Amino acid sequence: MNKATGPETHTVTLKERLPGLLAGGGFTLAGISLILFFLLPRIPWAHRSAAAAAALALLAYAYLERAGLGSLARRRSTKHGINALVQTIAVIGIIVMINVLVAGASWRLDLTRGSKYSLSEQTTAVLANLDRDLKITYFSPGGNPGDQDIRDLLDEYARRSPRFRLEVIDPERSPSTAQAYKAKVPGSIMGSVFFESGERIFRVDPLELFQEGDSQDSINFAGEQGFTRAILEVAKDSDSMVYFLEGHMEQSLEGELAGLKSYLEGDGHSPRSLNLIQEGKIPGDARFLVMAGPQRDLDRLEREEIRRYALERGGRLVVMLDPGTEALPELDALLGELGLTAHQDVLADPERSYFFDLFSLVPRYDWHDITQSLIDKNLPSLLPQARSLAGLDTPPAGITVEGLLETSESSWGETNFTESKASKGPDDLPGPLYVAYAVSYKEGDQADSKVRPVAVVVGTSSFIAGEFVTFPGNADLFLNSIRWLGGERELISIRPKARTMERLFLDPGSALRILFLTVIVIPGATLLSGTVIWLRRRNR
Amino acid sequence: MGRSLLKVRALMRREAGVYFLSPMAYVFAALFLLLTGYFFSVMIMSSQYIEMRSILHNMVVIFLFVAPVLTMRLMAEERRMGTEELLMTAPLTAFQIVLGKFLAAVVFWVLLLAATAVYPIILQVFGNPEVIPILTGYLGVILAGSTFLALGLFASSLTDNQVIAGVVSFTMLLILWVIGLAGESAGGVTGQVLKNLSFIEHLQDFPKGIIDFSDVLFYLSAIAVFLFLTTRSLERRRWS
């Protein structure tokens, strides 16, 4: 500016005017930044660059006027007034600007044990790619560390995405909201976190978030796992279609499975009925195909279509077969493709059954991703009227089966359906027997070809029908199967964080001593030393 | 620079001395410790959780009431007693005076907090608390309390009446404390701005064990603004 070649007077004027221009420009830019912040909150660089320019202008002003600012302390001031005001505003303005700039950048040091508040890369990516608004509603029971964990974690999510709108609700204070959610999704409201986007809703059960840890007083908090999965479920582009096959006297979605249907919806799925004979093929959007207890056999073409869907097109099956006298060769053939065979029996278990009803099994869980949470939470499943299954000695190439539910040693598979009183006879199958299997499939025979879940087969459909779905472990058994089939465990490779639930164990004596120390001794000593000092000063 | 630091230190010592020789400071310190001690004991006896989060928050809330009392006389009294003249004619800049008085108050606050170190020690004796969140929590509490003191100092520089200074600073503190609640109900960007101005909002992360740079900057900025305003207010009087 000093090099301006104009007449002397002009140069001086510009030089004199420059600080004023800078200050004026700075404040204008600050104003613009503020307006941009309100109008375009989604485009942070807009208001941030305006703020940066404003800060630069004001800093330049402060530099040019440094003599004035420096002499401020020494200046004898009557003409001070306006200048002082401008300078004060400028200083505060600069400080505010710096704060606004920094507030955008997240510079956080998480110093907790095991980085409790650091989100995994996967979650960060999911949040960064969110393309729709999410409404998160947490019904907080309040006042325990678990509640605190959930709130803290949800806060971390909310901090990282402007699309994440979090509401924490005390169900006792707003019962109407709680009631509204109760009507939407089955299961308990208290402690649940609901993720919503448009029509989709997904409930995260607090029981799913806490697992037993390695030691007695430690608990694993799998909140991030649960929440990120919920976001993926709610914010995905296509609906997760679960087709229920009909046309063979299966349990119907509108009838016996109405309860299960709402559980599925609460888990982010869209259940539909499918009549394969009419449609001719399984729709391309089918993520899962469920066969809920067919009483009649499949058509040969149906069987082939289902086989292609499951083994060639990456589909996933849930097959539930009820005991019956009729032979169903096509279904048996399908099972054979999955490496399994179903026995013509009905299981009786004097040891593990529900209230002395031999045929209402409460089977043992074998360890598996599907059963793990049920084992952890100690939730039994009730399977009334089930038949036994077995893995084939030589399963088809690529197929592996793992048993899920097992009856006791003293159980048997009753093969005589006409006997009036059930008892273990020579023709019956001896226990223990399997009631459910998980089937995985390895496509291709290369060493690196991937193993994927392909089917869950259960020897009964009645456990999810009617009221049985509300039995403690039943809905979870089905939903866990769907989750395992959907590969969501792999999708969410976020490790749960171990958290020790530290508690004080105080005997009444210690408690009293602590109270005495903190409430009487420490304040008393402070007061006493004050008195001593005061007395000494007075007597001096 | 070294010389001016020495001057600030000398003034700080004098002011801190005033604190430790005045019975009132002890009375308020005792009250503070009584209340925090009570909250602490009740907390560990009822919930039995080994954590300092709630108690650290309580400390700041209690200090909200104590800070105006600690700061109200700092400037106002000098003015009432006429000792301001002496201070003003001393070879100190207005900012050095302000800084010295502020640091004295901060020293008092930190020592008061040092007395509460008994609580985490008790937790350590009976359990196994996580240490770092307690330390970061104390850092946040020191920063928040220092901000209260800077604000109180400013209020004290506005008047020669201690009581008015106390009431003014308490009112300002209260407004800046609850402004976040207003922000919560206002929602949207306005709510966000109000929440960001709130003294309580920036305290949330420290006791968790997180140091967010923007929170630290917020408190340091607020302190800088109030010290600056106090300096301005002092200068205005010095030459008027």
Coordinates of C-alpha atoms in Angstrom, one line a residue, chain A residues 61 69 72 75 77 79-91, chain B residues 228-229 232 235-236:
Chain A
Y61 CA -6.4 -3.9 12.2
L69 CA -3.7 -0.4 21.5
L72 CA -4.0 2.4 25.6
R75 CA -3.4 7.2 27.1
S77 CA -8.4 9.7 27.9
K79 CA -11.3 11.0 23.5
H80 CA -10.9 7.5 24.7
G81 CA -14.6 6.6 24.7
I82 CA -15.4 5.5 21.2
N83 CA -11.9 4.1 20.5
A84 CA -12.0 2.1 23.7
L85 CA -15.4 0.7 22.9
V86 CA -14.3 -0.3 19.4
Q87 CA -11.1 -1.9 20.8
T88 CA -13.0 -3.8 23.4
I89 CA -15.4 -5.1 20.9
A90 CA -12.5 -6.0 18.5
V91 CA -10.7 -8.0 21.2
Chain B
F228 CA -9.5 -7.7 29.7
L229 CA -12.7 -6.0 30.6
R232 CA -10.4 -1.6 30.7
E235 CA -8.0 2.1 33.2
R236 CA -11.1 4.1 32.7

